[in-house]
Amino acid sequence: MGMFREMFSKENKRMRYISDSSYWLYLAHLPVIIGIQGIMCGWQIPSFVKLTLALTLTTALLLAIYHLGVRYPPIGAMLNGPRQRPGKIPETKPADA
């Protein structure tokens, strides 16, 4: 328990990114995985290789789509709440006098 707590108590940007993208991957994976399986169904390679390839391609494709078209646009705000791109100064409302 102590080792787990020590290793995973700090902020990890990669794990945060995967965590933020998980809902998008869950929502979008089914048609992608079905399409990839349809393409690979006639291939004469071991099933384990097909499974590994299908999972890898699906995850890579959906993470690319998430990064380019979901994370910061309005759909990302709907899924995970509003976000600012790194390095961008957040807009502030003027204080009432």
Coordinates of C-alpha atoms in Angstrom, one line a residue, residues 4-73:
F4 CA 1.3 2.4 -4.4
R5 CA 0.5 5.5 -2.4
E6 CA 4.0 6.9 -3.0
M7 CA 4.0 6.2 -6.8
F8 CA 0.5 7.4 -7.5
S9 CA -0.1 10.3 -5.1
K10 CA 1.6 12.8 -7.4
E11 CA 0.1 14.5 -10.4
N12 CA 0.8 12.6 -13.6
K13 CA 0.0 14.5 -16.8
R14 CA -0.2 11.4 -19.0
M15 CA -2.6 9.6 -16.7
R16 CA -4.7 12.7 -16.3
Y17 CA -4.9 12.9 -20.1
I18 CA -5.9 9.3 -20.4
S19 CA -8.4 9.8 -17.6
D20 CA -9.9 12.8 -19.4
S21 CA -10.2 11.0 -22.7
S22 CA -11.7 7.8 -21.2
Y23 CA -15.4 9.0 -21.6
W24 CA -14.8 9.9 -25.2
L25 CA -13.1 6.5 -25.9
Y26 CA -16.1 4.8 -24.2
L27 CA -18.6 6.7 -26.3
A28 CA -16.9 6.3 -29.7
H29 CA -15.1 2.9 -29.6
L30 CA -17.9 0.6 -30.7
P31 CA -18.3 1.7 -34.4
V32 CA -14.5 2.0 -34.8
I33 CA -13.8 -1.5 -33.3
I34 CA -16.6 -3.0 -35.4
G35 CA -15.1 -1.4 -38.6
I36 CA -11.6 -2.6 -37.8
Q37 CA -12.8 -6.1 -37.1
G38 CA -14.7 -6.1 -40.4
I39 CA -11.6 -5.2 -42.2
M40 CA -9.5 -7.9 -40.4
C41 CA -12.0 -10.7 -40.5
G42 CA -10.5 -12.4 -43.6
W43 CA -6.9 -12.0 -42.5
Q44 CA -5.1 -15.3 -41.9
I45 CA -3.2 -14.3 -38.7
P46 CA -3.6 -15.5 -35.1
S47 CA -6.6 -14.2 -33.2
F48 CA -4.4 -12.7 -30.5
V49 CA -2.5 -10.6 -33.1
K50 CA -5.9 -9.4 -34.5
L51 CA -7.1 -8.5 -31.0
T52 CA -3.9 -6.6 -30.1
L53 CA -3.9 -4.8 -33.5
A54 CA -7.6 -3.9 -33.3
L55 CA -7.3 -2.5 -29.7
T56 CA -4.1 -0.6 -30.5
L57 CA -5.5 0.9 -33.7
T58 CA -8.8 1.8 -32.1
T59 CA -7.2 3.5 -29.1
A60 CA -4.6 5.4 -31.2
L61 CA -7.3 6.6 -33.7
L62 CA -9.7 7.7 -30.9
L63 CA -6.9 9.4 -28.9
A64 CA -5.9 11.3 -32.1
I65 CA -9.4 12.4 -32.7
Y66 CA -9.8 13.4 -29.0
H67 CA -6.6 15.5 -29.1
L68 CA -7.4 17.2 -32.4
G69 CA -11.2 17.6 -32.3
V70 CA -12.7 16.9 -28.9
R71 CA -10.5 18.1 -26.0
Y72 CA -10.8 21.9 -26.4
P73 CA -13.8 22.5 -28.7

